[in-house]
Short mmCIF file of C-alpha atoms and ligand atoms in Angstrom, two decimals:
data_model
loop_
_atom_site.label_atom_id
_atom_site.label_comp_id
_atom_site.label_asym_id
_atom_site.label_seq_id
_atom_site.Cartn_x
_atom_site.Cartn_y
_atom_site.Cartn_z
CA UNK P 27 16.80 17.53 14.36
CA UNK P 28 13.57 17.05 12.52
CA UNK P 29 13.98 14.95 9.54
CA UNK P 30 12.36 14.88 5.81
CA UNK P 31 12.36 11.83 3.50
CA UNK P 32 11.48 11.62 -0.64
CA UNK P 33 11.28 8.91 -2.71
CA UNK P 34 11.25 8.78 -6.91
CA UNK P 35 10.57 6.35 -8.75
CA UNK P 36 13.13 4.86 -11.58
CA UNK P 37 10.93 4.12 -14.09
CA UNK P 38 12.57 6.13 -17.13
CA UNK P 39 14.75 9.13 -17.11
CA UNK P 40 13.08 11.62 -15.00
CA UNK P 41 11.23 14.83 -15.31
CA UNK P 42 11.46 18.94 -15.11
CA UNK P 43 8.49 18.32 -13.08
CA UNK P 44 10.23 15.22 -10.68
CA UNK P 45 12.89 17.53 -10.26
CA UNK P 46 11.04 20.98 -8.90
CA UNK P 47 8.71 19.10 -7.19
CA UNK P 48 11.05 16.63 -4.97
CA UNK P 49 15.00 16.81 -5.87
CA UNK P 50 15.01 20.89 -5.65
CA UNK P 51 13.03 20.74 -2.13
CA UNK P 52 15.77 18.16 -0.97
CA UNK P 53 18.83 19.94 -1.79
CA UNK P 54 17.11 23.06 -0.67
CA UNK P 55 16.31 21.33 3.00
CA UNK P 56 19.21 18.62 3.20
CA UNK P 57 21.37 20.79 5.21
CA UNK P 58 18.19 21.78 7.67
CA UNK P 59 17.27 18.66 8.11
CA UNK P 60 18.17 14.87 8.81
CA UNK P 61 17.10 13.62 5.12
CA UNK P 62 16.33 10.51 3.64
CA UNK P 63 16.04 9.99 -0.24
CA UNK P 64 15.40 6.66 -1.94
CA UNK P 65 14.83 5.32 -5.30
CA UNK P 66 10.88 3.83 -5.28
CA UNK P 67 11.96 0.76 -6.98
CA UNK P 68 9.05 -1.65 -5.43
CA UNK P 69 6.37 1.34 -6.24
CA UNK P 70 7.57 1.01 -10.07
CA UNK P 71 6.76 -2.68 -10.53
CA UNK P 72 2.77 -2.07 -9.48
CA UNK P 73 3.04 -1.25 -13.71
CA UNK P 74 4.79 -4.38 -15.69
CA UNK P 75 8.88 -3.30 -16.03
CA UNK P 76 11.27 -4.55 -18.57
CA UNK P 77 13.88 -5.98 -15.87
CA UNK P 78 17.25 -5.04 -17.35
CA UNK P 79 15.92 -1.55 -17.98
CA UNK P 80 14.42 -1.43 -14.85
CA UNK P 81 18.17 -2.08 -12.95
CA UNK P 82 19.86 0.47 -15.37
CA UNK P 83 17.11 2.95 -14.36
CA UNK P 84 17.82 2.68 -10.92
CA UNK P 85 21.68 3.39 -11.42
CA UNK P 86 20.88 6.23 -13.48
CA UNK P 87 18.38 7.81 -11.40
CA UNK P 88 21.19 7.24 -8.39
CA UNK P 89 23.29 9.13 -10.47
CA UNK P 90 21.37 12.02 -11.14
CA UNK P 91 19.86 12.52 -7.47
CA UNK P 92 24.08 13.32 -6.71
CA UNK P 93 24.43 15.49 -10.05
CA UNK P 94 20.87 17.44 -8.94
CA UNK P 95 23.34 18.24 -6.11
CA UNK P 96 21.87 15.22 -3.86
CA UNK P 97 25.05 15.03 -1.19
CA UNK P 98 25.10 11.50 0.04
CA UNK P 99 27.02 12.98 3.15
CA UNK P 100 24.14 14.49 4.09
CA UNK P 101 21.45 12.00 3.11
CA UNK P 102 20.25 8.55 3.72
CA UNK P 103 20.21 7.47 0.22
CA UNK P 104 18.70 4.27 -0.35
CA UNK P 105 17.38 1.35 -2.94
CA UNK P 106 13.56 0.71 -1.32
CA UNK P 107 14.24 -3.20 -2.38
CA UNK P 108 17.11 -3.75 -0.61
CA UNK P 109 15.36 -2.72 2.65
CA UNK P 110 12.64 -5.70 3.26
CA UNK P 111 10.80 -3.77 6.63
CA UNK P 112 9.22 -1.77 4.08
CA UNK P 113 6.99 -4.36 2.89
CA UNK P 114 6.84 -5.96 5.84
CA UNK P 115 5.65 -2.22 7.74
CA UNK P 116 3.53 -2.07 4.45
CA UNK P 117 1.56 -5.15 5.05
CA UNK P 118 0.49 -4.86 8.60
CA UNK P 119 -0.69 -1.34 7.65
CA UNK P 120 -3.02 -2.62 5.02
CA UNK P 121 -4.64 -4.93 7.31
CA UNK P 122 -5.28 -1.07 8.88
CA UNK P 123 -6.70 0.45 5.73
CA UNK P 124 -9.89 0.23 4.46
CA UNK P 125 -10.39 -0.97 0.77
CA UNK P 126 -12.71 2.10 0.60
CA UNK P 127 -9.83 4.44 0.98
CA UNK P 128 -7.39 2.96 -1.28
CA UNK P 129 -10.35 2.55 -4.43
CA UNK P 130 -10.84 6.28 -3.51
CA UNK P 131 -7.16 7.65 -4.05
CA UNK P 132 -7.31 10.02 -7.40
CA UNK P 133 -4.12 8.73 -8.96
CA UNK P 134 -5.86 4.77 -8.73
CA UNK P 135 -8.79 6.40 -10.22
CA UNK P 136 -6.64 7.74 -13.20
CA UNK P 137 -4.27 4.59 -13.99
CA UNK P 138 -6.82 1.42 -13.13
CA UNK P 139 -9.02 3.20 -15.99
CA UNK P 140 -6.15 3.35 -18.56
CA UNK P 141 -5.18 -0.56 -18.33
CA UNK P 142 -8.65 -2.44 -16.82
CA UNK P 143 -5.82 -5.71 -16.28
CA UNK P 144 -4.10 -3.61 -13.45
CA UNK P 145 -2.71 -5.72 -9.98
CA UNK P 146 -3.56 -5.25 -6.98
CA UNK P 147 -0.04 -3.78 -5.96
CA UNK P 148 -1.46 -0.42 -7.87
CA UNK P 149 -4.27 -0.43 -5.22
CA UNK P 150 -2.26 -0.83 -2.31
CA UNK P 151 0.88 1.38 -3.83
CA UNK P 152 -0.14 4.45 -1.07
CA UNK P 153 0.14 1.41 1.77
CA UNK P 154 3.85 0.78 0.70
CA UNK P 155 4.18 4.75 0.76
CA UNK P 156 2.66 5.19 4.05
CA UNK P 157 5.16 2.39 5.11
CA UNK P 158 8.41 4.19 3.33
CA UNK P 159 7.41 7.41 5.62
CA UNK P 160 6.14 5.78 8.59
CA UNK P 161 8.98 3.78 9.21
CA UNK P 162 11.22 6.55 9.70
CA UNK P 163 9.32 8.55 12.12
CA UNK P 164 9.98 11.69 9.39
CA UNK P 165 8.34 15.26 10.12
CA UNK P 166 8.30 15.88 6.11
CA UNK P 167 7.61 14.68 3.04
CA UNK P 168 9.14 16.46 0.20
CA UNK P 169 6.57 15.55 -2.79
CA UNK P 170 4.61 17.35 -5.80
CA UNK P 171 1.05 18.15 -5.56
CA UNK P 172 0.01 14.98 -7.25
CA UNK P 173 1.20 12.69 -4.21
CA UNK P 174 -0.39 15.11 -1.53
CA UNK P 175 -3.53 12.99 -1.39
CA UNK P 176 -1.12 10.08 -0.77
CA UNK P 177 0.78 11.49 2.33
CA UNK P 178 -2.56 12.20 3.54
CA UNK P 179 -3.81 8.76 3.67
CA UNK P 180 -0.18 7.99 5.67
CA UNK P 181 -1.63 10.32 8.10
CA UNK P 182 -4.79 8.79 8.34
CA UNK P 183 -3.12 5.50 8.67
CA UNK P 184 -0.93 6.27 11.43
CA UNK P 185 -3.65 8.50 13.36
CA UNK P 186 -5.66 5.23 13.25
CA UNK P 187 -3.00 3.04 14.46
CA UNK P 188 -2.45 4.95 17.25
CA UNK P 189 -5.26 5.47 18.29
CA UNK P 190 -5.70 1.50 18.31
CA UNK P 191 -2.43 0.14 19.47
CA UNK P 192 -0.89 3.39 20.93
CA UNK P 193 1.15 5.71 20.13
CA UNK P 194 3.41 4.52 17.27
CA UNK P 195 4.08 6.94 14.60
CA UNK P 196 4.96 10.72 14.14
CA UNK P 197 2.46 12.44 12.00
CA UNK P 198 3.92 13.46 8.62
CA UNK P 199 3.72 16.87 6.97
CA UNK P 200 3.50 17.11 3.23
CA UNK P 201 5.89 19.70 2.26
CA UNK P 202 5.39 21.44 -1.79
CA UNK P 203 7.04 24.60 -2.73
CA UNK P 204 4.69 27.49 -3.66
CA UNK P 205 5.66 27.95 -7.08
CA UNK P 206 6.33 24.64 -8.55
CA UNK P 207 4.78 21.58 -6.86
CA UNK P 208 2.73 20.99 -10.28
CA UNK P 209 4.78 21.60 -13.33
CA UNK P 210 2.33 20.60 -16.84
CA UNK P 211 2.91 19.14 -19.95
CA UNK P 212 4.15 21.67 -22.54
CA UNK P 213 1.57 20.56 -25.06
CA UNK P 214 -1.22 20.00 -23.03
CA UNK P 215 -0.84 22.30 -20.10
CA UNK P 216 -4.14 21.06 -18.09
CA UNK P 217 -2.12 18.05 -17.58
CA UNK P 218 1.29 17.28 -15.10
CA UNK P 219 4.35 16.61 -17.06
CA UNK P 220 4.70 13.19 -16.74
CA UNK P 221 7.18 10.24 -17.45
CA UNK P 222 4.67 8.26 -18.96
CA UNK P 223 3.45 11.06 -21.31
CA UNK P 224 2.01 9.51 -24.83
CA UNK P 225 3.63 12.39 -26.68
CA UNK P 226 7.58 13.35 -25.59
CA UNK P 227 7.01 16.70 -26.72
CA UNK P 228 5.37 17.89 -23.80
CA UNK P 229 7.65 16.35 -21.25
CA UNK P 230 11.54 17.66 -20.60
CA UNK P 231 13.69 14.75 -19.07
CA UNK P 232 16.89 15.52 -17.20
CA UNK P 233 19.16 14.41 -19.62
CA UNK P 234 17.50 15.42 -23.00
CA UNK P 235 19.63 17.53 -25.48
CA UNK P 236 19.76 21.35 -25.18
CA UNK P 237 18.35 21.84 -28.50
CA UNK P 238 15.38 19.77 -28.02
CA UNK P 239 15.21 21.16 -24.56
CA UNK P 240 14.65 24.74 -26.37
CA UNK P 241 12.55 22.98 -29.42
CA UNK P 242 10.07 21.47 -26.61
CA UNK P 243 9.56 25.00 -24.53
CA UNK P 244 9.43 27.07 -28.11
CA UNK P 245 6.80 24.85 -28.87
CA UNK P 246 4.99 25.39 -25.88
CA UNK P 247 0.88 25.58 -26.32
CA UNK P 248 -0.01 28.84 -25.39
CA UNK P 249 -3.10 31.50 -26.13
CA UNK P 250 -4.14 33.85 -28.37
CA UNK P 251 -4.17 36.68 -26.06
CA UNK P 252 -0.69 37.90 -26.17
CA UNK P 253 -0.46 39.42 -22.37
CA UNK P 254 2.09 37.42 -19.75
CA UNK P 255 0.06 36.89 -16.36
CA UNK P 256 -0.18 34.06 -13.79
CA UNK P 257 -3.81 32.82 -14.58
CA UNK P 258 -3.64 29.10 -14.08
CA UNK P 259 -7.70 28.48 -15.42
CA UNK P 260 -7.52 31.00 -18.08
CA UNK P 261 -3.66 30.88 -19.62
CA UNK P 262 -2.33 27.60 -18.06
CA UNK P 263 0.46 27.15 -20.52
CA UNK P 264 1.59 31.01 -19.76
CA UNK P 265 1.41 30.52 -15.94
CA UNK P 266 3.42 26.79 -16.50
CA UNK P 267 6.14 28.52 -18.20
CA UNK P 268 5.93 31.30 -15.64
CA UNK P 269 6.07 28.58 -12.64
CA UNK P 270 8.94 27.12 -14.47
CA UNK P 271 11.13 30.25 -14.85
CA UNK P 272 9.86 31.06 -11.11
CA UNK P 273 11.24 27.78 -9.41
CA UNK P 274 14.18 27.81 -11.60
CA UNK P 275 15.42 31.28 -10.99
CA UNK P 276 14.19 31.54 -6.94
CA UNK P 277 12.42 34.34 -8.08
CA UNK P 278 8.18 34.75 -6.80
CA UNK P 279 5.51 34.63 -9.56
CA UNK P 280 4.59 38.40 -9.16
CA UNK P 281 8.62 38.88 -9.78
CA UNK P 282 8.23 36.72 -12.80
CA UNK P 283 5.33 38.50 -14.10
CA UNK P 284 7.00 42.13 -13.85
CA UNK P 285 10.07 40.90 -15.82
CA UNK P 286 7.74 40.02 -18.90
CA UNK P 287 5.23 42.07 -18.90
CA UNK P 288 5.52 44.12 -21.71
CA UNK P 289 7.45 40.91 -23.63
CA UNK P 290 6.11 38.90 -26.12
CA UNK P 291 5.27 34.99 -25.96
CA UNK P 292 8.81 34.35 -27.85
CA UNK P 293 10.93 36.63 -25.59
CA UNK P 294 9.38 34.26 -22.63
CA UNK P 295 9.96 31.35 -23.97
CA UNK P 296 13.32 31.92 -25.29
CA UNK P 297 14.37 32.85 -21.50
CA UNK P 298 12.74 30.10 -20.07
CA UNK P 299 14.72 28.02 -22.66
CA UNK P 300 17.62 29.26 -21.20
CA UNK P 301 17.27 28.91 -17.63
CA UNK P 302 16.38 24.88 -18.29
CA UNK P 303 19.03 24.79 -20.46
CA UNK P 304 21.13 26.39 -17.99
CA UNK P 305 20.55 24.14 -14.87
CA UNK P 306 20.11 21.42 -16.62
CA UNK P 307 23.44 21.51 -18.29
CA UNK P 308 25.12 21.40 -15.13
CA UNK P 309 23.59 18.53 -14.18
CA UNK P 310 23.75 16.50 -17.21
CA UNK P 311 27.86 17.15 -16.94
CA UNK P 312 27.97 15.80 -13.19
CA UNK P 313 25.40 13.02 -14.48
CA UNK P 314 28.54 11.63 -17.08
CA UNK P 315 30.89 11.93 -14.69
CA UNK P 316 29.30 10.04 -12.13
CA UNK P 317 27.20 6.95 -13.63
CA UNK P 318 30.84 4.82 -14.59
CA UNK P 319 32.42 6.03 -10.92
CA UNK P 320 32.78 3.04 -8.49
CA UNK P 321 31.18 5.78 -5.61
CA UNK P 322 27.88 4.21 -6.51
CA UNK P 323 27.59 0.85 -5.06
CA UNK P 324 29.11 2.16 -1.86
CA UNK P 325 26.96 4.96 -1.60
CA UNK P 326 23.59 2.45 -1.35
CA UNK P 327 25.72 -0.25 0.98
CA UNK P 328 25.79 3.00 3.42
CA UNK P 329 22.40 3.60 2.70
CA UNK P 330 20.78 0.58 3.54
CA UNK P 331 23.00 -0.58 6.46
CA UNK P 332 21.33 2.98 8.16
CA UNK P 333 17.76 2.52 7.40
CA UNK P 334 17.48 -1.36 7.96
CA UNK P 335 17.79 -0.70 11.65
CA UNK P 336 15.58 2.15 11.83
CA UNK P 337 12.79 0.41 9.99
CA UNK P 338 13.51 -2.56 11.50
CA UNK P 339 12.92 -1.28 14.66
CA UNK P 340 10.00 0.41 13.59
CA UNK P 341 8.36 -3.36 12.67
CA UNK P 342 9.23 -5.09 15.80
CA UNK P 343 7.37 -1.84 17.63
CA UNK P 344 4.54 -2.63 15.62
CA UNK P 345 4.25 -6.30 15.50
CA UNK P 346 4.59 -5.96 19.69
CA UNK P 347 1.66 -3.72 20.40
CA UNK P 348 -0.52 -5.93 18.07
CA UNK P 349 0.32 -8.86 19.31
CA UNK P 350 2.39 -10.51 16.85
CA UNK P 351 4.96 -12.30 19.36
CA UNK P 352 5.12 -15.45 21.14
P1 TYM D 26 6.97 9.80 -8.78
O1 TYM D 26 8.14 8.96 -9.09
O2 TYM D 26 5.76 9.71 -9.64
O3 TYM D 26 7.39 11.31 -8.70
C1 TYM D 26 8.47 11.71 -7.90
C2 TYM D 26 8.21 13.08 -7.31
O4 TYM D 26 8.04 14.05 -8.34
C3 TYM D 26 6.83 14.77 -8.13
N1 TYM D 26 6.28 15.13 -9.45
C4 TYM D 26 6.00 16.38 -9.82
N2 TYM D 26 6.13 17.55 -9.18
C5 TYM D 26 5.77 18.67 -9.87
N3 TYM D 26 5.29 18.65 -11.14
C6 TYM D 26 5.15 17.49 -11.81
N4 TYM D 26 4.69 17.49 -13.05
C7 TYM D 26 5.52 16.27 -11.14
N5 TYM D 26 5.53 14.97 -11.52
C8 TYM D 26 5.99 14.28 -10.46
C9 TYM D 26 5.93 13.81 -7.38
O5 TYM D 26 4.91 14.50 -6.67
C10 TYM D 26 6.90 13.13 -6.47
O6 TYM D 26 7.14 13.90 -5.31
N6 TYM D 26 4.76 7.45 -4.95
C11 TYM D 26 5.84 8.34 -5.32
C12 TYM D 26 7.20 7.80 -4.90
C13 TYM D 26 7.24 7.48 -3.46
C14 TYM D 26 7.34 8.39 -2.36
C15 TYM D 26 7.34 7.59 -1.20
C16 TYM D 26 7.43 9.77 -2.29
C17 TYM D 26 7.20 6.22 -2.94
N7 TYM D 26 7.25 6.29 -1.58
C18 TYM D 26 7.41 8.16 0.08
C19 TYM D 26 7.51 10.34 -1.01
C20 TYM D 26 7.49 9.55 0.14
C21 TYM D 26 5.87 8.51 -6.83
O7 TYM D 26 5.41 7.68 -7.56
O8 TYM D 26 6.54 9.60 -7.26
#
């Protein structure tokens, strides 16, 4: 059975866009596939973390991959952390990457130049990645757009590796649906929806209310032009609330664009409102339900006791065709 792995990282409740870009694929593929799913919890401390909210993120964000419909019968679902091959995979493959590549990766580019003080964990953050995928032999990686570059460079890693030590890894596939892998900021719609977003308005969290759920899309930048069309360059906030209603619904863009077509900017919005109001309700009902349950801690014992043999394997591979052994 081929097998697909995500990770997400708990830093903060997360995002419309963390959800169609990763959790959707994963519940759409988890009964296709041998999946793995794990919270990124070493990726989120290459940025400084408040520790205690940094441990109730990662219970939260536990809790809402199972009420996105996450079924930990059918997953691996893991706490990176917990599982110390990763690092240890991680750093033998950076003494296989090139400091060229990692100053080169877009999303280094973009956070070194907001904070000059940055570690050197954010430069070698797509190592650890490359590791988290690498170790597990996966044919897909269920990500958003914005980490494409990043699976890339795992395939660039591995191809190298083999090529040097033999054959070692599987070659992963980055897999992003058609209509939603990049879901943008409400108020600035050139720009992903992201957690770390200066202004909130832009960016709908999983558990936010439905009221400011509807307040945030009704506020939506949009254009003076009045006609609904997909037309990323010229109407980018149209065509983000057309993606949304797209990946929400399961319907394609052209569908999308034939439902609203003779509508007017309001009429769109309001039904986008709905559908995120909609699914997200659901999941914000499981989400209550779950996070006080005892199924948690059980649920990551299972986890871990899977993958630590896996990746641990994986390690003593690697360590033996370079010559790390007595
Ligand atoms: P993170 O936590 O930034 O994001 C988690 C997932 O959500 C996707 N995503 C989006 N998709 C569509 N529209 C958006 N606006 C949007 N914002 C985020 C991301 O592409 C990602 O798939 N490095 C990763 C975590 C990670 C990982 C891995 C992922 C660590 N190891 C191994 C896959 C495989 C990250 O920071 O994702």
């Amino acid at each position: 059975m081929e097998k697909i792995l995500t990770g997400l990282q708990p830093t903060g409740v997360i995002t419309l866009g963390n959800y169609i870009g990763a959790i959707k694929q994963m519940i759409k593929y988890q009964d296709m596939y041998e999946s793995y799913i794990f919270i990124a919890d070493m990726h989120s401390i290459t940025i400084p973390q408040d520790p205690i909210e940094l441990s109730k993120n990662i219970k939260s964000l536990l809790a809402l991959y199972l009420a996105c419909g996450i079924d930990p019968k059918k997953n691996k679902i893991f706490l990176q952390s917990e599982n110390e091959y990763h690092a240890n995979i991680s750093w033998i493959l950076e003494c296989n990457t090139y400091y060229g590549e990692l100053s080169r990766m877009t999303q280094f580019k973009d956070k070194s130049k907001k904070n000059a003080n940055f570690t050197s964990g954010l430069l070698t953050y797509p190592v650890l990645m490359a590791a988290d995928i690498l170790a597990y032999d996966v044919d897909y990686v269920a990500v958003g757009v914005d980490q494409k570059q990043h699976v890339e460079l795992a395939r660039d890693i591995a191809e190298r590796f083999n090529k040097k030590f033999g054959n070692t890894f599987k070659m992963p596939n980055p897999l992003m649906t058609k209509e939603g892998t990049k879901i943008m900021d409400l108020v600035d719609p050139t720009k992903k929806m992201s957690k770390s977003s200066e202004n909130q308005k832009g960016v709908i969290r999983l558990l936010d209310d439905p009221e400011i759920i509807r307040k945030k899309i009704m506020g939506a930048t949009t254009d003076s032009d009045m006609k609904i069309c997909f037309d990323v360059e010229n109407k980018p906030g149209i065509s983000n609330l057309i993606n949304i209603y797209a990946s929400l619904t399961g319907k394609t863009i052209k569908e999308v664009e034939e439902i609203f077509k003779d509508k007017k900017y309001g009429e769109l919005k309001s039904c986008v409102a709905d559908v995120v109001i909609q699914e997200l309700s659901v999941i914000q009902k499981r989400y209550y339900e779950i996070i006080n349950s005892g199924e948690l801690n059980k649920i990551l014992d299972d986890g871990i006791n899977f993958t630590r043999n896996i990746s641990k394997n994986k390690f003593e591979l690697m360590k033996n065709k370079m010559g790390l052994h007595r």
